[in-house]
Coordinates of N, CA and C in Angstrom, one line a residue:
X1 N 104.1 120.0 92.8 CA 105.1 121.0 93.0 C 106.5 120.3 93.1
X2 N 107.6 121.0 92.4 CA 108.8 120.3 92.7 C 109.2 120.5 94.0
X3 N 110.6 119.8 94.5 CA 110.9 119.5 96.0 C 110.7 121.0 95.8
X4 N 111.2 120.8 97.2 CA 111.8 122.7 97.7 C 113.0 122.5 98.2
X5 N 113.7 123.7 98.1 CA 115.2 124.0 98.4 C 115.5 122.9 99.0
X6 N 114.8 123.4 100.4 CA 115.5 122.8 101.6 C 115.2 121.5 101.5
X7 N 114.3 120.2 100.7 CA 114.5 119.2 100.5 C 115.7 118.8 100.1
X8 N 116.1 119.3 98.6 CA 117.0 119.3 97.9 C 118.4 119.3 98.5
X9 N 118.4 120.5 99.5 CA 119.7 120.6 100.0 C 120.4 119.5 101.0
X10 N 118.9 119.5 102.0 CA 119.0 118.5 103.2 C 119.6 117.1 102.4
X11 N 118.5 117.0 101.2 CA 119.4 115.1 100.2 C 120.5 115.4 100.1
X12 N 121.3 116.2 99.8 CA 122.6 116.5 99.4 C 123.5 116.4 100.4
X13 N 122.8 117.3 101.4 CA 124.1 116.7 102.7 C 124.1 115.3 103.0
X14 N 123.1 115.1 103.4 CA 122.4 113.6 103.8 C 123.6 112.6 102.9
X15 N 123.7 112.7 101.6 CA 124.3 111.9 100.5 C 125.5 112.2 100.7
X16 N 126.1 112.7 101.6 CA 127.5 113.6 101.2 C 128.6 112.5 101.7
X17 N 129.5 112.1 101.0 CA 130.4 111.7 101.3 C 131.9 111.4 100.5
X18 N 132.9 111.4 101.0 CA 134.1 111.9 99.9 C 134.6 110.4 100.2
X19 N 134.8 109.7 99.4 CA 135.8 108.8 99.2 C 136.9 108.2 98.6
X20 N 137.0 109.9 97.8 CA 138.5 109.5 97.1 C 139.8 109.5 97.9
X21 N 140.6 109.9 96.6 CA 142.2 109.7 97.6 C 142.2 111.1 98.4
X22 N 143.3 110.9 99.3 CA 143.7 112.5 99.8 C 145.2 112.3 100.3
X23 N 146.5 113.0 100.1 CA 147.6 113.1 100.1 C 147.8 112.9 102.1
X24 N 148.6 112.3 102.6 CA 149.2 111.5 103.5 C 148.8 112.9 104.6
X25 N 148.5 112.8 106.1 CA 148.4 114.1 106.1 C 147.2 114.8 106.2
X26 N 146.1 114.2 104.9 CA 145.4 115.3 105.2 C 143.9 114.2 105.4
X27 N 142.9 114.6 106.2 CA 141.9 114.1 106.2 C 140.4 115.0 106.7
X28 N 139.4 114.5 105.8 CA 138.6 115.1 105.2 C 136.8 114.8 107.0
X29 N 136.3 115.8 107.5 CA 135.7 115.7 108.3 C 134.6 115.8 108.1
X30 N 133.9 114.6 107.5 CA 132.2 115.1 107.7 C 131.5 115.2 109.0
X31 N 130.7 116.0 109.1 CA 130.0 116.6 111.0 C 128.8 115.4 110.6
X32 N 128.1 115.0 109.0 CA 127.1 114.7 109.0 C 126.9 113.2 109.7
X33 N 128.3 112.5 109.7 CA 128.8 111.3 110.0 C 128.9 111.4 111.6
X34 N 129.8 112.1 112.1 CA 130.5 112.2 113.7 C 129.7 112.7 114.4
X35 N 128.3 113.5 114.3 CA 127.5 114.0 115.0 C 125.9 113.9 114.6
X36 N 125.1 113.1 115.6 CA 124.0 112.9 114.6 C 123.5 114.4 115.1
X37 N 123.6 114.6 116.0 CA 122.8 116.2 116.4 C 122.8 117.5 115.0
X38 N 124.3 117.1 114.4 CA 124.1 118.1 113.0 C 122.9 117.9 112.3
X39 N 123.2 116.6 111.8 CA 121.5 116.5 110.9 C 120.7 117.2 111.4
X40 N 120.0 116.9 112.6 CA 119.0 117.6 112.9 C 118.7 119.1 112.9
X41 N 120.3 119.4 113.4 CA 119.9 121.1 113.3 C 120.0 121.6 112.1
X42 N 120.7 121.0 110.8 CA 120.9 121.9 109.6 C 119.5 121.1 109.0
X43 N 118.8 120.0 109.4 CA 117.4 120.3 109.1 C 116.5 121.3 108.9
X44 N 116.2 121.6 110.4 CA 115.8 122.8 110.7 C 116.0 124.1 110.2
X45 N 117.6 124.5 110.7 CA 117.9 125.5 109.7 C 117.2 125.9 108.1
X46 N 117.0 124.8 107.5 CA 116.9 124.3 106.1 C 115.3 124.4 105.7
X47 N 114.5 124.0 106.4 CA 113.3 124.0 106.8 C 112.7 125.5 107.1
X48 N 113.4 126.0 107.9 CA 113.3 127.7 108.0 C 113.5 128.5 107.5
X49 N 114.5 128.4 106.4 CA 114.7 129.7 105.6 C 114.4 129.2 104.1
X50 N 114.3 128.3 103.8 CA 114.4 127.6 101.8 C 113.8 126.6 102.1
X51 N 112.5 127.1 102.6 CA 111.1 125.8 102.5 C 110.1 126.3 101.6
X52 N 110.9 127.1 100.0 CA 110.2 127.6 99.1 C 111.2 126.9 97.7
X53 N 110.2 127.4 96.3 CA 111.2 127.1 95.2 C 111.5 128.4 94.6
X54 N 112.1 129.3 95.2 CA 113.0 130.5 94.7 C 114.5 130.2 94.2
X55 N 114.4 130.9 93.4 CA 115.9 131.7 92.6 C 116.6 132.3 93.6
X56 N 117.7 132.1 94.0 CA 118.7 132.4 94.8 C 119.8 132.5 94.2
X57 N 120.5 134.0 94.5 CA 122.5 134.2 94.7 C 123.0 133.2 95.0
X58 N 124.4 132.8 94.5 CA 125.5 131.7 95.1 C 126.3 132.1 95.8
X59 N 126.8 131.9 96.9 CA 128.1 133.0 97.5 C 128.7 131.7 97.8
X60 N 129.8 131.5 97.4 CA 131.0 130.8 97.3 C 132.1 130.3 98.5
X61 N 132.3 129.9 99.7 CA 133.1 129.7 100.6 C 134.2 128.9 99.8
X62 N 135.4 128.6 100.5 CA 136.0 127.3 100.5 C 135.8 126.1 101.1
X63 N 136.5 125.6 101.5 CA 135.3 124.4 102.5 C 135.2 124.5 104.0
X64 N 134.3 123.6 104.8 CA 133.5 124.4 106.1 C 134.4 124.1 106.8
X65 N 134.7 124.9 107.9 CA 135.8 125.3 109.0 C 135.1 124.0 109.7
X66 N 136.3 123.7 110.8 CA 135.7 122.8 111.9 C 135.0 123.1 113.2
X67 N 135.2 124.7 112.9 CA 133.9 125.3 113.8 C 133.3 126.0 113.5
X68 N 133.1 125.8 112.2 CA 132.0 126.7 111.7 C 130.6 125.3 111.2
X69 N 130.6 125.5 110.0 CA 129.8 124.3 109.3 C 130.0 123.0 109.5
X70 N 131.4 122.6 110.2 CA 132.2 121.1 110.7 C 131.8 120.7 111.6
X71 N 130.8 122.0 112.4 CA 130.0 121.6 113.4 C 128.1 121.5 112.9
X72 N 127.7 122.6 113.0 CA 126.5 122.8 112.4 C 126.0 122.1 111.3
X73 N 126.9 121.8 110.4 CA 126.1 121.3 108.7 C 125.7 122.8 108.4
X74 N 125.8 124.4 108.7 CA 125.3 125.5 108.1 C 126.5 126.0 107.6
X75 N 126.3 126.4 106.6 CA 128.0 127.2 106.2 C 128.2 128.9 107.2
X76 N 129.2 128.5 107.7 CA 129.6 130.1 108.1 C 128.6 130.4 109.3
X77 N 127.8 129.4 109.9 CA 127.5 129.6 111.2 C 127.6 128.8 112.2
X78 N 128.8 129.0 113.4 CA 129.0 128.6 114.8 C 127.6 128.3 115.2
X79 N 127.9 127.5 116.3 CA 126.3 127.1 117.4 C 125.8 128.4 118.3
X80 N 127.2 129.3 118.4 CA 126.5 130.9 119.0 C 125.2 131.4 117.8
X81 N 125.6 131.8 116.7 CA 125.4 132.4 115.8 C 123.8 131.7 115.4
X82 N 123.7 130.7 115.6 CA 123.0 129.3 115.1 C 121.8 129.9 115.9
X83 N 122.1 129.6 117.4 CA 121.3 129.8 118.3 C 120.1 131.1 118.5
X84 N 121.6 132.2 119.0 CA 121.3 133.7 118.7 C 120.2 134.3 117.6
X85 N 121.0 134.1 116.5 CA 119.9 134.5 114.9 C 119.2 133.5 114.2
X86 N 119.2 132.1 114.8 CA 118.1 131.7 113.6 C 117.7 130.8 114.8
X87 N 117.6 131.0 115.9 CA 116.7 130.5 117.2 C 117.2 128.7 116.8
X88 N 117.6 128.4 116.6 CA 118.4 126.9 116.7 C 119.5 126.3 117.6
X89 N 119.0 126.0 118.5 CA 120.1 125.2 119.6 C 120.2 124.2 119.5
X90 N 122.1 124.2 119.6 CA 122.4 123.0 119.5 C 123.3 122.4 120.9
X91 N 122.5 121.1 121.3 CA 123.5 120.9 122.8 C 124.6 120.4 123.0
X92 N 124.6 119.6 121.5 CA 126.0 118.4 121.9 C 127.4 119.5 121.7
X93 N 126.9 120.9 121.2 CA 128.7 121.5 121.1 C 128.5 122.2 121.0
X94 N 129.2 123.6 121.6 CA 129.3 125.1 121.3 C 130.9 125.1 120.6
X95 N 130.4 126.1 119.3 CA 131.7 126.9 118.8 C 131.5 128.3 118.7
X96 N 132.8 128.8 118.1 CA 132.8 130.2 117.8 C 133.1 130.4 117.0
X97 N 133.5 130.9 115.9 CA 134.0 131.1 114.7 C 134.0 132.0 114.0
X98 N 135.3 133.1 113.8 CA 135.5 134.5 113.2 C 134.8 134.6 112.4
X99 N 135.0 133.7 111.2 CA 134.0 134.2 110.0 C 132.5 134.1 110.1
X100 N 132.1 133.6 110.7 CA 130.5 133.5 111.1 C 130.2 134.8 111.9
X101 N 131.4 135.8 112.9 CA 130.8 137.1 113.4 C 130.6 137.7 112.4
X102 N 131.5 138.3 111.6 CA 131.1 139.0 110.1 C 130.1 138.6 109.1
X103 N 129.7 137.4 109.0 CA 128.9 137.2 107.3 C 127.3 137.2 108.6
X104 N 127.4 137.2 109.9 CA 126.2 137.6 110.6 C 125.9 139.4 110.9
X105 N 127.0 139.6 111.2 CA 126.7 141.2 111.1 C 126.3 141.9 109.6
X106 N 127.0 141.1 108.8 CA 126.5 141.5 107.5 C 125.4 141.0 107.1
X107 N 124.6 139.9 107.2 CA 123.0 139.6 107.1 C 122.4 140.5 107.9
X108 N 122.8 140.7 109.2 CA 122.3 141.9 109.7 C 122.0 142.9 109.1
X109 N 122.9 144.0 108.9 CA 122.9 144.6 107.9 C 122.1 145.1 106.5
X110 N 122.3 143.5 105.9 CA 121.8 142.9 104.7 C 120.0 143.3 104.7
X111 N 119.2 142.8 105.9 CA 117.8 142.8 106.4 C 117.7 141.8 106.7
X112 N 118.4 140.9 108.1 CA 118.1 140.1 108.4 C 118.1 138.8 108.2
X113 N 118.1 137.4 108.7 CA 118.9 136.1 108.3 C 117.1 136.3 107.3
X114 N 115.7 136.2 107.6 CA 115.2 136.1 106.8 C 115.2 136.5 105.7
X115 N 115.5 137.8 105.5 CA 115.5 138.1 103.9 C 117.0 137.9 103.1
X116 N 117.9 138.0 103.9 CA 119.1 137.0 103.7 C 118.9 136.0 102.7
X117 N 118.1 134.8 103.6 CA 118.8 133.7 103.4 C 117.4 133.4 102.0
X118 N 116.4 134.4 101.9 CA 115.2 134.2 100.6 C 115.8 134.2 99.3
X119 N 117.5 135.6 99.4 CA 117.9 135.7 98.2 C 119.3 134.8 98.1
X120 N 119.7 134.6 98.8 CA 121.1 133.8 98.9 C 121.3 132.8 99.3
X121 N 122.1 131.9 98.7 CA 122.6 130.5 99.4 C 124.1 130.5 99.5
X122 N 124.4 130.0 100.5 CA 126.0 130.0 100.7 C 126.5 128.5 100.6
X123 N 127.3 127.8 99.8 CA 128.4 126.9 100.2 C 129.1 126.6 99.6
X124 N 130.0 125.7 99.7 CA 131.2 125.7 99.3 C 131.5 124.2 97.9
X125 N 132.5 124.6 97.1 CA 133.2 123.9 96.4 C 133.6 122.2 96.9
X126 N 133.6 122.5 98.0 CA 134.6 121.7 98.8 C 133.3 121.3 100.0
X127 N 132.3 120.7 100.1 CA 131.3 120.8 100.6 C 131.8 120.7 102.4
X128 N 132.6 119.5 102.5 CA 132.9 119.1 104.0 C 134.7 119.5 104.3
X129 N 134.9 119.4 106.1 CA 135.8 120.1 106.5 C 137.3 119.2 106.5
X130 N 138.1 120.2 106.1 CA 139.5 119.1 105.6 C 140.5 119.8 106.9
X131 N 141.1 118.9 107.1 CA 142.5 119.1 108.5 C 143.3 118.3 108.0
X132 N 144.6 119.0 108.1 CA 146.0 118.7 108.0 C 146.3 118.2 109.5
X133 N 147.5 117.5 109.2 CA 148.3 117.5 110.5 C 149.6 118.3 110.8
X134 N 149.9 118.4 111.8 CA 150.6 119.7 111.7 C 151.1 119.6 113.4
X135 N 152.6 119.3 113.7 CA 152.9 118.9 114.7 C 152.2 118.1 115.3
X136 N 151.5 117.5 115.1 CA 150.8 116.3 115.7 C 149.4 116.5 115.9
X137 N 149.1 117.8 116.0 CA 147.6 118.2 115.6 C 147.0 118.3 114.5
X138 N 145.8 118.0 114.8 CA 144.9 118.2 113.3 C 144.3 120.0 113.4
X139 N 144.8 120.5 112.2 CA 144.0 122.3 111.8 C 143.9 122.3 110.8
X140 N 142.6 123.0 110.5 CA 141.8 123.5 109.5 C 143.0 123.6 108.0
X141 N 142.4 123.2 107.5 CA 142.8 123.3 105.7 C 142.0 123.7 105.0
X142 N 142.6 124.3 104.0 CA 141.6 124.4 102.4 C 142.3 124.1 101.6
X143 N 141.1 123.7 100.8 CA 141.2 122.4 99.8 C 142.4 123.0 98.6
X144 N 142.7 124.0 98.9 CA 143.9 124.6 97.6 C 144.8 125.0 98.5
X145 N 144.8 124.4 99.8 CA 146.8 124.3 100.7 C 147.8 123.8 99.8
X146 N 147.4 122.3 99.0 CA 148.8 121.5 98.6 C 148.4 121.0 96.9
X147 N 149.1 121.3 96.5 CA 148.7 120.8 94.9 C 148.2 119.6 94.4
X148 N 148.6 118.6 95.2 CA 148.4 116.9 95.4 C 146.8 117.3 95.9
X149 N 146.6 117.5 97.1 CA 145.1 118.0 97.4 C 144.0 118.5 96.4
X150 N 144.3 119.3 96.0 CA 143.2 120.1 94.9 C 143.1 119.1 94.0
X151 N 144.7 118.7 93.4 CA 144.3 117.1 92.3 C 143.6 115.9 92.8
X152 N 144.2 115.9 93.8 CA 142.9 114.6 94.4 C 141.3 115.2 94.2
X153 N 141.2 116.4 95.0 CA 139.7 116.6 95.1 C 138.5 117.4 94.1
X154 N 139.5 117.8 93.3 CA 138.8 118.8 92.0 C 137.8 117.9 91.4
X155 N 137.5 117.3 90.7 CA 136.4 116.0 89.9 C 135.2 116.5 91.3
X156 N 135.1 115.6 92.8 CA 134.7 115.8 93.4 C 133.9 117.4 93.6
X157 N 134.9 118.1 93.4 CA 134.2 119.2 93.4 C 133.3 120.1 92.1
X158 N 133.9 119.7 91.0 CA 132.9 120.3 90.4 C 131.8 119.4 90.1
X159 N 131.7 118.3 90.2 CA 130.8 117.5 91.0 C 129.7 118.4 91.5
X160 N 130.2 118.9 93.1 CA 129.4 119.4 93.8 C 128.7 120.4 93.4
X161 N 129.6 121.2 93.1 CA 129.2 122.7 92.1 C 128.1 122.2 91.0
X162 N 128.1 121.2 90.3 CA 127.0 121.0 89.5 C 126.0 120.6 90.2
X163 N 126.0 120.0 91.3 CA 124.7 119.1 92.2 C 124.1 120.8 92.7
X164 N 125.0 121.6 93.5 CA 124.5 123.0 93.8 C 123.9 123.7 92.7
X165 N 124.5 123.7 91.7 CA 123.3 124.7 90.4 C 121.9 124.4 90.2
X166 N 122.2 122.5 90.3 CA 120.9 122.3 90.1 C 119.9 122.6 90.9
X167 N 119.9 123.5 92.0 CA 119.1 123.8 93.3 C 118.5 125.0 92.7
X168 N 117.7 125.4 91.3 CA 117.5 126.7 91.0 C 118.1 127.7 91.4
X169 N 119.6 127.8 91.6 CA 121.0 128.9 91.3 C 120.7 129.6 90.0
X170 N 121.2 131.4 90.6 CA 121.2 131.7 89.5 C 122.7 132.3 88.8
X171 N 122.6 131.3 88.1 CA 124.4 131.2 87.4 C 125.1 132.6 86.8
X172 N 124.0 133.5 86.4 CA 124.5 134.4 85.6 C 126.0 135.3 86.2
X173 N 125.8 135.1 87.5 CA 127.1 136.0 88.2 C 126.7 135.4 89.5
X174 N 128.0 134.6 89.9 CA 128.2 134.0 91.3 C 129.3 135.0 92.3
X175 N 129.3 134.8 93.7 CA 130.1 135.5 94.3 C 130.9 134.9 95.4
X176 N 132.2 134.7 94.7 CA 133.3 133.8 96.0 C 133.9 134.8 96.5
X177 N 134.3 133.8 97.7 CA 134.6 134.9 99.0 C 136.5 134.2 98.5
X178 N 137.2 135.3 98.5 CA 138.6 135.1 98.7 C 139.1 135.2 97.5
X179 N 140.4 135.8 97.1 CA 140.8 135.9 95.6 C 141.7 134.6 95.6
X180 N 141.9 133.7 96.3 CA 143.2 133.1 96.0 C 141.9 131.8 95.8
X181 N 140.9 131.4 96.4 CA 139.5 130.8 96.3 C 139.2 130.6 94.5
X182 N 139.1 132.0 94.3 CA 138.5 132.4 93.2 C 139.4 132.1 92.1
X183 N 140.5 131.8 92.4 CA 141.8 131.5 91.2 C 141.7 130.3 91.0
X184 N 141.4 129.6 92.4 CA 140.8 127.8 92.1 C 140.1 127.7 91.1
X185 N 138.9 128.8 91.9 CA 137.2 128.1 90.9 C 137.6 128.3 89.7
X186 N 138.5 129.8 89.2 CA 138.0 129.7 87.8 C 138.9 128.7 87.0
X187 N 139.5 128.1 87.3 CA 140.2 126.6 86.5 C 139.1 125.9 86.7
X188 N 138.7 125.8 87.7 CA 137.5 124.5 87.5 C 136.3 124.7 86.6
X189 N 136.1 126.3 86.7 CA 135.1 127.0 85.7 C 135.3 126.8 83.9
X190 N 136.7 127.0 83.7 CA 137.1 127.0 82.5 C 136.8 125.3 82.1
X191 N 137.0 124.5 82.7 CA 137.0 123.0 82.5 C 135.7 122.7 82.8
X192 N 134.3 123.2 83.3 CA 133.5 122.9 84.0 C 131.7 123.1 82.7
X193 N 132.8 125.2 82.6 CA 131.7 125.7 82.1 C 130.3 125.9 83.2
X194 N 130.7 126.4 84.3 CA 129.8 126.4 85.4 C 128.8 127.8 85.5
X195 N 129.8 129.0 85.1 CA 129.1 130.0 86.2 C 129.5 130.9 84.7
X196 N 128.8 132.2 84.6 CA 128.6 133.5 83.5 C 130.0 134.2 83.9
X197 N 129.7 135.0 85.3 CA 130.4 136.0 85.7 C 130.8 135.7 87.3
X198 N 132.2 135.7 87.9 CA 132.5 135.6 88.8 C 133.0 137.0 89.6
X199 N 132.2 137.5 90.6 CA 132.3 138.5 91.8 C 133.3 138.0 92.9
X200 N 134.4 138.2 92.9 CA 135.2 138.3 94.6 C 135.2 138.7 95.5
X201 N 134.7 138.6 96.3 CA 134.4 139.2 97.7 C 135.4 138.7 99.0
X202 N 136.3 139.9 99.5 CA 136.9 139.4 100.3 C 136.9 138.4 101.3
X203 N 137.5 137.3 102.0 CA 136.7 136.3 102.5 C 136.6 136.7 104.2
X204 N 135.3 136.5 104.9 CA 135.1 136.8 105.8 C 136.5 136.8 107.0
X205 N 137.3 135.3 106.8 CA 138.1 135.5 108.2 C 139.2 136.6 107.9
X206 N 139.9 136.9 106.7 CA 141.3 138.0 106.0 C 140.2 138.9 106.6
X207 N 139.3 139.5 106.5 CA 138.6 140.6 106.9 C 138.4 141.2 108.5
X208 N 138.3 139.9 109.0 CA 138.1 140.1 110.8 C 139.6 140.0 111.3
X209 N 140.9 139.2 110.5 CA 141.9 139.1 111.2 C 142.5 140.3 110.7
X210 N 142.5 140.9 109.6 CA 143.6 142.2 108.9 C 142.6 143.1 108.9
X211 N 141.7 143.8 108.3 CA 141.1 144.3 108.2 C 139.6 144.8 109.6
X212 N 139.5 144.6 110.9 CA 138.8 144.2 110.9 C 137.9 145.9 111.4
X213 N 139.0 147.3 111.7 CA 138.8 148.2 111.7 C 137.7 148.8 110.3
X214 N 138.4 148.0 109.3 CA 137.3 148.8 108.0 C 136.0 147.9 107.8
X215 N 135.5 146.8 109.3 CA 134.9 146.1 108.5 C 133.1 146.7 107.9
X216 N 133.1 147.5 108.2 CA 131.5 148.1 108.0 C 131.4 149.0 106.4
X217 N 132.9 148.8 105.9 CA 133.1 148.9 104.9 C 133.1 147.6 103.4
X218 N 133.6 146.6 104.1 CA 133.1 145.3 103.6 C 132.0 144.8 103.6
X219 N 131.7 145.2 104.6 CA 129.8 144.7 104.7 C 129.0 145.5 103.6
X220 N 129.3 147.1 103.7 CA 129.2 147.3 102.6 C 129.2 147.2 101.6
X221 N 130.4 146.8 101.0 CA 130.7 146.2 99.5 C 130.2 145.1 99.3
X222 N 129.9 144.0 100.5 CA 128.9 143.1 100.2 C 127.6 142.8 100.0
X223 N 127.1 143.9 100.5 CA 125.6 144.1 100.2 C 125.2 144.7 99.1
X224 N 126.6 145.8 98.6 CA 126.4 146.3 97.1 C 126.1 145.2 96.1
X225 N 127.3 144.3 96.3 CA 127.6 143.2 95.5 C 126.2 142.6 95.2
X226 N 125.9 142.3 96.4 CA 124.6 140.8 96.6 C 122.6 141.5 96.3
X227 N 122.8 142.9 96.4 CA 121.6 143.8 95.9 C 121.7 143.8 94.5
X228 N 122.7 143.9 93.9 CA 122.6 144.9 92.9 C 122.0 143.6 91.4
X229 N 121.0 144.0 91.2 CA 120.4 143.4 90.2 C 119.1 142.0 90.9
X230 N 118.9 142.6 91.9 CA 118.2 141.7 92.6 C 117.4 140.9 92.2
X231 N 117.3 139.5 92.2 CA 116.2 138.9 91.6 C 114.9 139.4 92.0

């Protein structure tokens, strides 16, 4: 039998690391490095849900918040979220993280992180978490803030994007979260030749911060999106 997912994926984090340039300013956070407790839990995680060789949806993030996946190694799930729905505790750090309440109420929704996570894989272009400085603090960035940025990290990325296909993705129609995201990928798509058909899906945090009264309307639309032609 070939590996399974979650072998595959766990090598990939395991291997992850960025060592190109990056414009003055900005610097790049791997959790897999600064916390050994991550490995362990996005083990597990990984081991739980994609300890099969299925065909899975791509859903598209930008890159992992610093309290989302910057903590965990799971895209779009906080150590609440981690704990709560996929019974995984983690001790060395609690986070919280807007977009991880929504893309969980929507697996909810969906039927659950198990059947969730049988049809879908979530991550990002940009695999690990990038921070600016910014009055003397470091906060969250994505990788298409500064133009210098994206040209430093683009190669890197569709890089990654090809390491993720090769995970038995099914290319024919992928689904990124964010339209200003999605204006990235498709330059990188055109130069790449990666993906058939690209779906945008509003991105979870614009949804909980502006929108958050219509969100059962989005969950909706995302579940249309992520059913419809079901493997």
């Amino acid at each position: 039998m070939d590996k399974s997912f979650a072998h595959q994926i766990i090598e990939f984090n395991r291997n992850l690391q960025y060592s190109g340039k990056l414009p003055d300013d900005f610097q790049v956070i791997n959790p897999y490095l600064d916390n050994p407790e991550t490995m362990v839990v996005m083990k597990k995680f990984y081991h739980k849900y994609y300890n099969d060789s299925n065909q899975r949806k791509f859903l598209i993030g930008i890159n992992p918040s610093r309290h989302g996946a910057g903590v965990t190694g799971v895209p779009f799930t906080d150590t609440k979220r981690l704990e709560s729905i996929c019974g995984i505790k983690m001790e060395s750090a609690h986070t919280h993280e807007i977009s991880s309440v929504f893309i969980y109420d929507m697996i909810e929704a969906y039927g659950g992180a198990d059947e969730f996570y049988r049809d879908i894989y979530i991550n990002s272009p940009f695999p690990l978490a990038i921070v600016r400085k910014s009055k003397g603090n470091w906060i969250n960035a994505n990788y298409y803030d500064d133009k210098e940025l994206f040209n430093d990290v683009k190669d890197f990325m569709i890089d990654s994007l090809k390491k993720h296909l090769s995970l038995n993705l099914d290319t024919s129609e992928v689904f990124i979260l964010g339209t200003k995201n999605a204006d990235f990928i498709s330059k990188l798509n055109k130069e790449a030749h990666l993906f058939e058909k690209m779906t945008v899906l509003e991105h979870p945090r614009y949804i909980q911060q502006y929108k958050s009264k219509e969100k059962d309307l989005y969950i909706d639309k995302y579940i249309l999106a992520l059913k419809n032609n079901k493997i």
